[in-house]
Amino acid sequence: MKLNQFIAHAGICARRKAVLLIKAQKVLVNGQPILNPAYEVAPIDRVSYRGQLLTVNEKVYILLNKPRNTLTTLYDPQQRRTVRDLLGRAIKSHIYPVGRLDRNTTGLLLLTNDGLLAHRLAHPSYEIPKVYSVQLARPLQKQAQKQIKKSVSLVDGPAKVDKLSPLDQAGYQWRIQLHSGKNRIIRRIFAALGYKIVQLDRIQYAHLTKKNLALGAWRKLTTCECALFKPLLEKGAQCASHSDA
């Protein structure tokens, strides 16, 4: 296994960031810095990062239904509630969230130590569908509906959605699907058109749904759910950083 892959599979970060760590001489192999990300790690090699010996652990995949007032991070210096607090001590592996949900956005969040899967799920070029339920403070007018379906101009470029459909007859609740990785993208789309979001809930991520998963609860993915990610992992590698709605 190449060194940058080893670091990703050890749950430290995605492979692209692992390359940067290697070139910054922050990764040691047998006590010495190796500057080549393609270095083939042998079974007898000892790979370390920040003094910690790395191992390729058993992959862990956790699906969590995030409640409000919960940070998508593993640690908060202000001691606010984080997604790690919801897991308690049941999960001892070093896992991290795939993408982000802001503090007051609820819904599906995947946590894993599988760096390669995390990278590909979060990057928009893989077009992983994310579906949200949006509740607005006032009905969404037809002109705004057309604009969202076409494209909304934001400071960092046009924002496009894949699907927009009503969840009620009054126009307050909407189902929106997209694969963009831009930060707070849904909130910014509606804000740009003068609409305030009362509640934002992610109800589907890839093939994963919230069925039988209460707010604040979590579970491990089933074998069948994990198997459905196999085609994604077999695709050619692409690179990027990521953030979410």
Coordinates of N, CA and C in Angstrom, one line a residue:
M1 N 0.8 -1.2 0.0 CA 0.0 0.0 0.0 C 0.9 1.2 0.0
K2 N 0.5 2.2 -0.9 CA 1.3 3.5 -0.9 C 1.2 4.2 0.4
L3 N 2.2 5.0 0.7 CA 2.2 5.7 2.0 C 1.0 6.6 2.3
N4 N 0.6 7.4 1.2 CA -0.5 8.3 1.4 C -1.8 7.5 1.6
Q5 N -1.9 6.3 0.9 CA -3.1 5.5 1.1 C -3.1 4.9 2.6
F6 N -1.9 4.5 3.0 CA -1.8 3.9 4.4 C -2.3 4.9 5.4
I7 N -1.9 6.2 5.3 CA -2.3 7.2 6.2 C -3.8 7.4 6.2
A8 N -4.4 7.4 4.9 CA -5.8 7.6 4.8 C -6.6 6.4 5.4
H9 N -6.1 5.2 5.2 CA -6.8 4.0 5.8 C -6.6 3.9 7.3
A10 N -5.6 4.6 7.8 CA -5.4 4.7 9.2 C -6.3 5.7 9.9
G11 N -7.1 6.4 9.0 CA -8.1 7.3 9.6 C -7.6 8.7 9.9
I12 N -6.4 9.1 9.4 CA -5.8 10.4 9.8 C -6.5 11.5 8.9
C13 N -6.6 11.2 7.6 CA -7.1 12.2 6.7 C -7.3 11.6 5.3
A14 N -7.8 12.3 4.3 CA -7.9 11.9 3.0 C -6.6 11.8 2.3
R15 N -6.5 11.1 1.2 CA -5.2 10.9 0.6 C -4.5 12.1 0.1
R16 N -5.3 13.1 -0.4 CA -4.7 14.3 -0.9 C -4.0 15.1 0.3
K17 N -4.7 15.2 1.4 CA -4.1 15.9 2.6 C -2.9 15.1 3.1
A18 N -3.0 13.7 3.0 CA -1.8 12.9 3.4 C -0.6 13.2 2.6
V19 N -0.7 13.5 1.3 CA 0.4 13.9 0.5 C 1.1 15.2 1.1
L20 N 0.3 16.1 1.5 CA 0.8 17.3 2.1 C 1.6 17.1 3.4
L21 N 1.0 16.2 4.2 CA 1.7 15.8 5.5 C 3.0 15.1 5.2
I22 N 3.0 14.3 4.2 CA 4.3 13.6 3.9 C 5.3 14.6 3.4
K23 N 5.0 15.4 2.5 CA 5.9 16.4 2.0 C 6.4 17.4 3.0
A24 N 5.6 17.6 4.1 CA 5.9 18.5 5.2 C 6.8 17.8 6.2
Q25 N 7.1 16.5 5.9 CA 8.0 15.7 6.8 C 7.3 15.5 8.2
K26 N 6.0 15.4 8.2 CA 5.3 15.1 9.4 C 5.0 13.7 9.6
V27 N 5.3 12.9 8.6 CA 5.1 11.4 8.7 C 6.4 10.7 8.7
L28 N 6.6 9.8 9.6 CA 7.9 9.1 9.7 C 7.7 7.6 9.4
V29 N 8.6 7.1 8.7 CA 8.6 5.6 8.5 C 9.9 5.1 9.1
N30 N 9.8 4.2 10.1 CA 10.9 3.7 10.8 C 11.8 4.8 11.4
G31 N 11.1 5.9 11.9 CA 11.8 7.0 12.5 C 12.4 8.0 11.6
Q32 N 12.2 7.8 10.3 CA 12.8 8.8 9.3 C 11.7 9.3 8.4
P33 N 11.8 10.6 8.1 CA 10.8 11.2 7.1 C 10.9 10.6 5.7
I34 N 9.8 10.3 5.1 CA 9.8 9.8 3.7 C 9.0 10.8 2.9
L35 N 9.6 11.4 1.9 CA 9.0 12.5 1.2 C 8.2 12.0 0.0
N36 N 8.3 10.7 -0.3 CA 7.6 10.2 -1.5 C 6.2 9.6 -1.1
P37 N 5.1 10.2 -1.4 CA 3.8 9.7 -1.1 C 3.5 8.3 -1.7
A38 N 4.2 7.9 -2.7 CA 4.0 6.6 -3.4 C 4.9 5.5 -2.8
Y39 N 5.7 5.9 -1.7 CA 6.5 4.8 -1.1 C 5.6 3.7 -0.7
E40 N 6.0 2.5 -1.0 CA 5.3 1.3 -0.7 C 5.6 0.8 0.7
V41 N 4.6 0.8 1.6 CA 4.7 0.5 3.0 C 4.8 -1.1 3.1
A42 N 5.9 -1.5 3.6 CA 6.1 -3.0 3.8 C 5.5 -3.4 5.2
P43 N 5.2 -4.7 5.3 CA 4.6 -5.2 6.6 C 5.5 -4.9 7.8
I44 N 6.8 -4.8 7.6 CA 7.7 -4.6 8.8 C 7.9 -3.1 9.1
D45 N 7.4 -2.2 8.2 CA 7.6 -0.7 8.4 C 6.7 -0.2 9.6
R46 N 7.3 0.7 10.3 CA 6.6 1.4 11.4 C 6.3 2.8 10.9
V47 N 5.0 3.1 10.7 CA 4.6 4.5 10.2 C 4.1 5.2 11.4
S48 N 4.5 6.5 11.6 CA 4.0 7.3 12.7 C 3.7 8.7 12.3
Y49 N 2.8 9.3 13.0 CA 2.4 10.7 12.7 C 2.2 11.4 14.1
R50 N 2.9 12.5 14.3 CA 2.9 13.2 15.6 C 3.2 12.3 16.8
G51 N 4.1 11.4 16.5 CA 4.5 10.5 17.6 C 3.6 9.3 17.8
Q52 N 2.5 9.2 17.0 CA 1.6 8.1 17.2 C 1.8 7.0 16.1
L53 N 2.0 5.8 16.5 CA 2.2 4.7 15.6 C 0.9 4.4 14.9
L54 N 0.9 4.4 13.6 CA -0.3 4.2 12.8 C -0.5 2.8 12.4
T55 N -1.7 2.3 12.4 CA -2.1 1.0 12.0 C -3.4 1.1 11.1
V56 N -3.5 0.2 10.2 CA -4.7 0.2 9.4 C -5.7 -0.7 10.1
N57 N -6.6 0.0 10.7 CA -7.6 -0.7 11.6 C -8.8 -1.2 10.8
E58 N -9.6 -2.0 11.5 CA -10.8 -2.4 10.9 C -11.7 -1.2 10.6
K59 N -12.3 -1.2 9.4 CA -13.1 0.0 9.1 C -14.4 0.1 9.9
V60 N -14.7 1.3 10.3 CA -15.9 1.5 11.1 C -16.8 2.5 10.3
Y61 N -18.1 2.3 10.2 CA -19.0 3.2 9.6 C -20.2 3.4 10.5
I62 N -20.4 4.6 10.9 CA -21.4 5.0 11.8 C -22.4 6.0 11.1
L63 N -23.7 5.7 11.2 CA -24.7 6.6 10.7 C -25.4 7.3 11.9
L64 N -25.4 8.6 11.9 CA -26.0 9.3 13.1 C -27.0 10.3 12.6
N65 N -28.1 10.4 13.4 CA -29.2 11.4 13.1 C -28.9 12.6 14.0
K66 N -28.2 13.6 13.5 CA -27.8 14.7 14.3 C -28.9 15.7 14.7
P67 N -29.0 16.0 16.0 CA -30.0 16.9 16.4 C -29.5 18.4 16.3
R68 N -30.3 19.3 16.7 CA -29.9 20.7 16.7 C -28.9 21.0 17.8
N69 N -28.2 22.1 17.7 CA -27.3 22.5 18.8 C -26.2 21.5 19.0
T70 N -25.8 20.9 17.9 CA -24.7 19.9 18.0 C -23.7 20.2 16.9
L71 N -22.4 20.3 17.3 CA -21.4 20.6 16.3 C -20.9 19.4 15.6
T72 N -20.6 19.5 14.3 CA -20.1 18.4 13.5 C -18.6 18.5 13.7
T73 N -18.1 18.1 14.8 CA -16.7 18.1 15.1 C -16.5 17.1 16.3
L74 N -15.2 16.7 16.5 CA -15.0 15.7 17.5 C -14.6 16.3 18.8
Y75 N -14.2 17.6 18.8 CA -13.8 18.3 20.0 C -14.1 19.8 19.9
D76 N -14.6 20.4 20.9 CA -14.9 21.8 20.9 C -14.3 22.5 22.1
P77 N -13.4 23.4 22.0 CA -12.7 24.0 23.1 C -13.7 24.8 24.1
Q78 N -14.9 25.2 23.5 CA -15.9 25.8 24.4 C -16.8 24.8 25.1
Q79 N -16.5 23.6 24.9 CA -17.2 22.5 25.5 C -18.7 22.4 25.2
R80 N -19.0 22.8 23.9 CA -20.4 22.7 23.4 C -20.5 21.2 23.0
R81 N -21.8 20.8 22.8 CA -22.1 19.4 22.5 C -21.6 19.1 21.1
T82 N -20.9 18.0 20.9 CA -20.4 17.6 19.6 C -21.0 16.2 19.2
V83 N -20.8 15.8 17.9 CA -21.3 14.5 17.5 C -20.6 13.4 18.3
R84 N -19.3 13.7 18.7 CA -18.6 12.7 19.4 C -19.3 12.4 20.8
D85 N -19.9 13.4 21.4 CA -20.6 13.3 22.7 C -21.8 12.4 22.5
L86 N -22.4 12.4 21.3 CA -23.6 11.5 21.1 C -23.2 10.0 21.0
L87 N -21.9 9.8 20.6 CA -21.5 8.4 20.5 C -21.1 7.8 21.8
G88 N -20.7 8.7 22.8 CA -20.3 8.2 24.1 C -19.0 7.4 23.9
R89 N -18.8 6.4 24.7 CA -17.6 5.6 24.8 C -17.7 4.3 24.0
A90 N -18.8 4.1 23.3 CA -19.1 2.9 22.6 C -18.2 2.7 21.4
I91 N -17.7 3.8 20.8 CA -16.8 3.7 19.6 C -15.5 4.2 20.0
K92 N -14.5 3.3 20.0 CA -13.1 3.6 20.5 C -12.2 4.0 19.3
S93 N -12.6 3.6 18.1 CA -11.8 3.9 16.9 C -11.8 5.4 16.6
H94 N -10.7 5.8 16.0 CA -10.6 7.3 15.6 C -11.4 7.5 14.3
I95 N -12.6 7.9 14.5 CA -13.5 8.2 13.3 C -13.7 9.7 13.2
Y96 N -14.2 10.1 12.1 CA -14.4 11.6 11.9 C -15.6 11.7 10.9
P97 N -16.2 12.9 11.0 CA -17.4 13.1 10.1 C -17.1 13.2 8.6
V98 N -17.9 12.8 7.8 CA -17.8 13.0 6.3 C -18.6 14.2 6.0
G99 N -17.8 15.3 5.6 CA -18.5 16.5 5.3 C -19.0 17.2 6.6
R100 N -19.9 18.2 6.5 CA -20.4 18.9 7.7 C -21.9 19.2 7.6
L101 N -22.5 19.3 8.7 CA -23.8 19.9 8.9 C -23.6 21.0 9.9
D102 N -24.2 22.2 9.6 CA -24.0 23.3 10.6 C -24.7 23.0 11.9
R103 N -24.5 23.8 12.9 CA -24.9 23.5 14.2 C -26.4 23.2 14.3
N104 N -27.2 24.0 13.6 CA -28.7 23.9 13.7 C -29.3 23.1 12.6
T105 N -28.5 22.5 11.7 CA -29.0 21.6 10.7 C -29.1 20.2 11.3
T106 N -30.2 19.5 11.1 CA -30.4 18.2 11.7 C -30.2 17.1 10.5
G107 N -30.1 15.9 11.0 CA -30.2 14.8 10.0 C -29.0 14.0 9.8
L108 N -28.9 13.3 8.7 CA -27.9 12.2 8.5 C -26.5 12.7 8.4
L109 N -25.7 12.0 9.2 CA -24.2 12.3 9.2 C -23.5 11.0 9.3
L110 N -22.6 10.8 8.4 CA -21.8 9.5 8.4 C -20.4 9.8 9.0
L111 N -20.0 8.9 9.9 CA -18.7 9.0 10.5 C -17.9 7.7 10.2
T112 N -16.6 7.9 9.9 CA -15.9 6.7 9.6 C -14.4 6.9 9.8
N113 N -13.6 5.8 9.7 CA -12.2 5.9 9.7 C -11.6 5.5 8.3
D114 N -12.5 5.4 7.4 CA -12.2 5.0 6.0 C -11.9 6.3 5.2
G115 N -10.6 6.7 5.1 CA -10.3 7.9 4.5 C -10.6 8.0 3.0
L116 N -10.5 6.9 2.3 CA -10.8 6.9 0.9 C -12.2 7.1 0.6
L117 N -13.1 6.4 1.4 CA -14.5 6.5 1.2 C -15.0 7.9 1.6
A118 N -14.5 8.4 2.7 CA -14.8 9.8 3.1 C -14.5 10.8 2.0
H119 N -13.3 10.7 1.4 CA -12.9 11.6 0.4 C -13.9 11.6 -0.8
R120 N -14.2 10.4 -1.2 CA -15.1 10.3 -2.5 C -16.5 10.6 -2.2
L121 N -17.0 10.3 -1.0 CA -18.4 10.7 -0.7 C -18.5 12.2 -0.7
A122 N -17.5 12.9 -0.2 CA -17.7 14.4 0.1 C -17.4 15.2 -1.2
H123 N -16.6 14.6 -2.2 CA -16.3 15.4 -3.3 C -17.4 15.5 -4.3
P124 N -17.8 16.7 -4.8 CA -18.9 16.8 -5.7 C -18.7 16.2 -7.0
S125 N -17.5 15.9 -7.5 CA -17.3 15.3 -8.8 C -17.8 13.9 -8.8
Y126 N -18.0 13.2 -7.7 CA -18.6 11.9 -7.6 C -20.1 11.9 -7.6
E127 N -20.7 13.1 -7.5 CA -22.1 13.3 -7.6 C -22.9 12.5 -6.6
I128 N -22.5 12.4 -5.4 CA -23.3 11.7 -4.4 C -24.5 12.5 -4.0
P129 N -25.7 11.9 -4.2 CA -26.9 12.7 -3.9 C -27.1 12.9 -2.4
K130 N -27.5 14.1 -2.0 CA -27.8 14.5 -0.7 C -29.2 15.1 -0.7
V131 N -30.1 14.6 0.1 CA -31.5 15.1 0.0 C -31.9 15.7 1.4
Y132 N -32.5 16.9 1.3 CA -32.9 17.7 2.5 C -34.4 18.0 2.5
S133 N -34.9 18.1 3.7 CA -36.3 18.6 3.9 C -36.1 20.1 4.4
V134 N -36.7 21.0 3.7 CA -36.5 22.4 4.1 C -37.9 23.0 4.5
Q135 N -37.9 23.7 5.6 CA -39.1 24.4 6.0 C -38.8 25.9 6.0
L136 N -39.7 26.6 5.3 CA -39.4 28.1 5.2 C -40.4 28.9 6.1
A137 N -40.0 30.1 6.3 CA -40.8 31.0 7.1 C -42.0 31.5 6.3
R138 N -41.9 31.5 5.0 CA -43.0 32.0 4.2 C -43.0 31.1 2.9
P139 N -44.2 31.0 2.2 CA -44.3 30.2 1.0 C -43.3 30.6 -0.1
L140 N -42.8 29.6 -0.7 CA -41.8 29.8 -1.8 C -42.6 30.2 -3.1
Q141 N -42.4 31.3 -3.6 CA -43.1 31.8 -4.8 C -42.6 31.1 -6.0
K142 N -43.5 31.1 -7.1 CA -43.1 30.4 -8.3 C -41.9 30.9 -9.0
Q143 N -41.7 32.2 -8.9 CA -40.5 32.8 -9.6 C -39.2 32.3 -8.9
A144 N -39.3 32.2 -7.5 CA -38.1 31.7 -6.8 C -37.9 30.2 -7.1
Q145 N -39.0 29.5 -7.2 CA -38.9 28.1 -7.6 C -38.1 27.9 -8.9
K146 N -38.5 28.7 -9.9 CA -37.9 28.6 -11.2 C -36.4 29.0 -11.1
Q147 N -36.1 30.0 -10.3 CA -34.7 30.5 -10.1 C -33.8 29.4 -9.5
I148 N -34.4 28.7 -8.5 CA -33.6 27.7 -7.8 C -33.3 26.5 -8.8
K149 N -34.3 26.1 -9.5 CA -34.2 25.0 -10.5 C -33.2 25.4 -11.6
K150 N -33.1 26.7 -11.9 CA -32.2 27.1 -13.0 C -30.8 27.2 -12.4
S151 N -30.6 28.2 -11.5 CA -29.3 28.4 -10.8 C -29.4 29.7 -10.0
V152 N -28.8 29.7 -8.9 CA -28.8 30.9 -8.1 C -27.3 31.4 -7.9
S153 N -27.1 32.7 -8.2 CA -25.8 33.3 -8.2 C -25.4 33.6 -6.7
L154 N -24.2 33.0 -6.3 CA -23.7 33.3 -5.0 C -22.3 33.9 -5.1
V155 N -21.7 34.4 -4.1 CA -20.4 35.0 -4.1 C -19.3 34.1 -4.6
D156 N -19.5 32.8 -4.4 CA -18.5 31.8 -4.9 C -18.9 31.1 -6.1
G157 N -19.9 31.7 -6.9 CA -20.3 31.1 -8.1 C -21.7 30.6 -8.1
P158 N -22.2 30.1 -9.3 CA -23.6 29.7 -9.4 C -23.8 28.4 -8.5
A159 N -25.0 28.3 -7.9 CA -25.4 27.2 -7.1 C -26.6 26.5 -7.8
K160 N -26.3 25.2 -8.2 CA -27.4 24.4 -8.9 C -27.9 23.3 -8.0
V161 N -29.1 23.0 -8.1 CA -29.7 21.8 -7.4 C -30.1 20.8 -8.4
D162 N -30.2 19.6 -8.0 CA -30.6 18.5 -8.9 C -32.2 18.4 -9.0
K163 N -32.8 18.5 -7.9 CA -34.3 18.4 -7.8 C -34.9 19.3 -6.8
L164 N -36.0 19.8 -7.0 CA -36.8 20.6 -6.0 C -38.2 20.2 -6.2
S165 N -38.9 19.8 -5.1 CA -40.3 19.4 -5.1 C -41.0 19.7 -3.8
P166 N -42.3 20.1 -3.9 CA -43.0 20.5 -2.7 C -43.3 19.3 -1.8
L167 N -43.4 19.6 -0.4 CA -43.8 18.6 0.5 C -45.1 18.9 1.1
D168 N -45.6 20.1 0.8 CA -47.0 20.5 1.3 C -47.6 21.4 0.2
Q169 N -48.9 21.6 0.3 CA -49.6 22.4 -0.7 C -49.4 23.9 -0.5
A170 N -49.1 24.3 0.7 CA -49.0 25.7 1.0 C -47.7 26.3 0.5
G171 N -46.7 25.5 0.3 CA -45.4 26.0 -0.2 C -44.4 26.3 0.8
Y172 N -44.6 25.9 2.1 CA -43.7 26.1 3.1 C -42.6 25.1 3.2
Q173 N -42.9 23.9 2.9 CA -41.9 22.7 3.0 C -41.5 22.2 1.6
W174 N -40.2 21.9 1.5 CA -39.7 21.5 0.2 C -38.7 20.4 0.4
R175 N -38.6 19.6 -0.6 CA -37.6 18.5 -0.7 C -36.6 19.0 -1.8
I176 N -35.3 19.0 -1.4 CA -34.3 19.5 -2.3 C -33.1 18.5 -2.4
Q177 N -32.7 18.2 -3.6 CA -31.6 17.2 -3.8 C -30.5 17.9 -4.5
L178 N -29.3 17.7 -4.1 CA -28.1 18.3 -4.7 C -26.9 17.4 -4.4
H179 N -25.8 17.7 -5.1 CA -24.5 17.0 -4.8 C -23.4 18.0 -4.6
S180 N -23.7 19.3 -4.5 CA -22.7 20.3 -4.3 C -22.0 20.1 -2.9
G181 N -20.7 20.5 -2.9 CA -20.0 20.4 -1.6 C -19.8 21.8 -1.0
K182 N -20.4 22.8 -1.5 CA -20.2 24.2 -1.0 C -20.7 24.4 0.4
N183 N -20.0 25.2 1.2 CA -20.4 25.3 2.6 C -21.7 26.0 2.7
R184 N -22.6 25.5 3.6 CA -23.9 26.1 3.9 C -24.7 26.4 2.6
I185 N -24.6 25.6 1.6 CA -25.1 25.9 0.3 C -26.6 26.1 0.3
I186 N -27.4 25.3 1.0 CA -28.8 25.4 0.9 C -29.3 26.7 1.6
R187 N -28.7 27.0 2.8 CA -29.1 28.2 3.5 C -28.8 29.4 2.7
R188 N -27.7 29.4 2.0 CA -27.3 30.5 1.2 C -28.1 30.7 -0.1
I189 N -28.6 29.6 -0.7 CA -29.4 29.7 -1.8 C -30.7 30.4 -1.5
F190 N -31.4 30.0 -0.4 CA -32.7 30.6 0.0 C -32.5 32.0 0.5
A191 N -31.4 32.3 1.2 CA -31.1 33.6 1.7 C -30.9 34.6 0.6
A192 N -30.3 34.1 -0.5 CA -30.0 35.0 -1.7 C -31.3 35.4 -2.3
L193 N -32.4 34.6 -2.1 CA -33.7 34.9 -2.7 C -34.6 35.6 -1.7
G194 N -34.1 35.8 -0.5 CA -34.9 36.5 0.5 C -35.8 35.6 1.3
Y195 N -35.4 34.3 1.5 CA -36.2 33.4 2.3 C -35.4 32.9 3.5
K196 N -36.1 32.8 4.6 CA -35.5 32.4 5.8 C -35.9 30.9 6.1
I197 N -34.9 30.1 6.4 CA -35.1 28.7 6.7 C -35.4 28.5 8.1
V198 N -36.6 27.9 8.4 CA -37.0 27.6 9.8 C -36.3 26.3 10.3
Q199 N -36.3 25.3 9.4 CA -35.8 24.0 9.8 C -35.1 23.4 8.5
L200 N -33.9 22.8 8.7 CA -33.2 22.2 7.6 C -32.8 20.8 8.1
D201 N -33.2 19.8 7.4 CA -33.0 18.4 7.9 C -32.5 17.5 6.7
R202 N -31.4 16.9 6.8 CA -30.9 16.0 5.8 C -31.5 14.6 6.0
I203 N -32.3 14.2 5.0 CA -33.1 13.0 5.1 C -32.5 11.8 4.4
Q204 N -31.5 12.1 3.5 CA -30.9 11.0 2.7 C -29.5 11.4 2.3
Y205 N -28.5 10.5 2.4 CA -27.1 10.7 2.0 C -26.7 9.5 1.2
A206 N -26.4 9.6 -0.1 CA -26.2 8.5 -1.0 C -27.4 7.5 -0.9
H207 N -27.2 6.3 -0.5 CA -28.3 5.3 -0.4 C -28.8 5.2 1.0
L208 N -28.3 6.0 1.9 CA -28.6 5.9 3.3 C -29.8 6.8 3.7
T209 N -30.7 6.3 4.5 CA -31.8 7.1 5.0 C -32.0 7.1 6.5
K210 N -32.9 7.8 7.0 CA -33.1 7.9 8.5 C -34.1 6.9 9.0
K211 N -34.5 5.9 8.2 CA -35.5 5.0 8.6 C -35.1 4.3 9.9
N212 N -36.0 4.4 10.9 CA -35.9 3.7 12.2 C -34.7 4.3 13.0
L213 N -34.3 5.5 12.7 CA -33.1 6.1 13.4 C -33.6 7.4 14.0
A214 N -33.8 7.4 15.3 CA -34.4 8.5 16.1 C -33.4 9.7 16.1
L215 N -33.9 10.9 16.3 CA -33.1 12.0 16.4 C -32.1 11.9 17.6
G216 N -30.8 12.0 17.3 CA -29.8 11.9 18.4 C -29.2 10.5 18.5
A217 N -29.9 9.5 17.8 CA -29.4 8.1 17.8 C -28.4 7.8 16.7
W218 N -27.7 6.7 16.8 CA -26.8 6.3 15.8 C -26.8 4.8 15.7
R219 N -26.2 4.3 14.6 CA -26.0 2.8 14.4 C -24.9 2.6 13.5
K220 N -24.4 1.4 13.5 CA -23.4 1.0 12.5 C -24.1 0.6 11.2
L221 N -23.4 0.8 10.1 CA -24.0 0.4 8.8 C -24.0 -1.1 8.7
T222 N -25.0 -1.6 8.0 CA -25.1 -3.0 7.8 C -24.1 -3.4 6.7
T223 N -23.9 -4.7 6.6 CA -23.0 -5.3 5.6 C -23.5 -4.9 4.2
C224 N -24.8 -5.0 4.0 CA -25.4 -4.7 2.7 C -25.2 -3.2 2.3
E225 N -25.3 -2.3 3.3 CA -25.1 -0.9 3.1 C -23.7 -0.6 2.7
C226 N -22.8 -1.2 3.4 CA -21.3 -1.0 3.1 C -21.0 -1.5 1.7
A227 N -21.6 -2.7 1.3 CA -21.3 -3.2 0.0 C -21.8 -2.3 -1.1
L228 N -22.8 -1.5 -0.9 CA -23.3 -0.6 -1.9 C -22.3 0.5 -2.2
F229 N -21.3 0.7 -1.4 CA -20.2 1.7 -1.6 C -19.1 1.2 -2.5
K230 N -19.1 -0.1 -2.8 CA -18.0 -0.7 -3.5 C -17.8 -0.1 -4.9
P231 N -18.8 0.2 -5.7 CA -18.6 0.8 -7.0 C -17.9 2.2 -6.9
L232 N -18.2 2.9 -5.8 CA -17.6 4.2 -5.6 C -16.1 4.1 -5.3
L233 N -15.8 3.1 -4.5 CA -14.4 2.9 -4.2 C -13.5 2.4 -5.3
E234 N -14.2 1.8 -6.3 CA -13.5 1.2 -7.4 C -13.3 2.3 -8.5
K235 N -13.9 3.4 -8.4 CA -13.7 4.5 -9.4 C -12.3 5.1 -9.3
G236 N -11.9 5.7 -10.4 CA -10.5 6.3 -10.4 C -10.5 7.4 -9.4
A237 N -9.3 7.6 -8.8 CA -9.1 8.6 -7.8 C -9.2 10.0 -8.3
Q238 N -9.9 10.9 -7.6 CA -9.9 12.3 -7.9 C -9.7 13.1 -6.6
C239 N -9.3 14.3 -6.7 CA -8.8 15.0 -5.5 C -9.6 16.3 -5.3
A240 N -9.7 16.6 -4.0 CA -10.3 17.9 -3.6 C -10.5 18.0 -2.1
S241 N -10.8 19.2 -1.6 CA -11.2 19.3 -0.2 C -12.7 19.4 -0.2
H242 N -13.3 19.4 1.1 CA -14.8 19.3 1.1 C -15.4 20.0 2.3
S243 N -16.7 20.4 2.1 CA -17.5 20.9 3.2 C -18.9 20.6 2.8
D244 N -19.9 20.9 3.7 CA -21.2 20.5 3.4 C -22.2 21.6 3.7
A245 N -23.5 21.2 3.6 CA -24.6 22.2 3.7 C -24.7 22.8 5.1

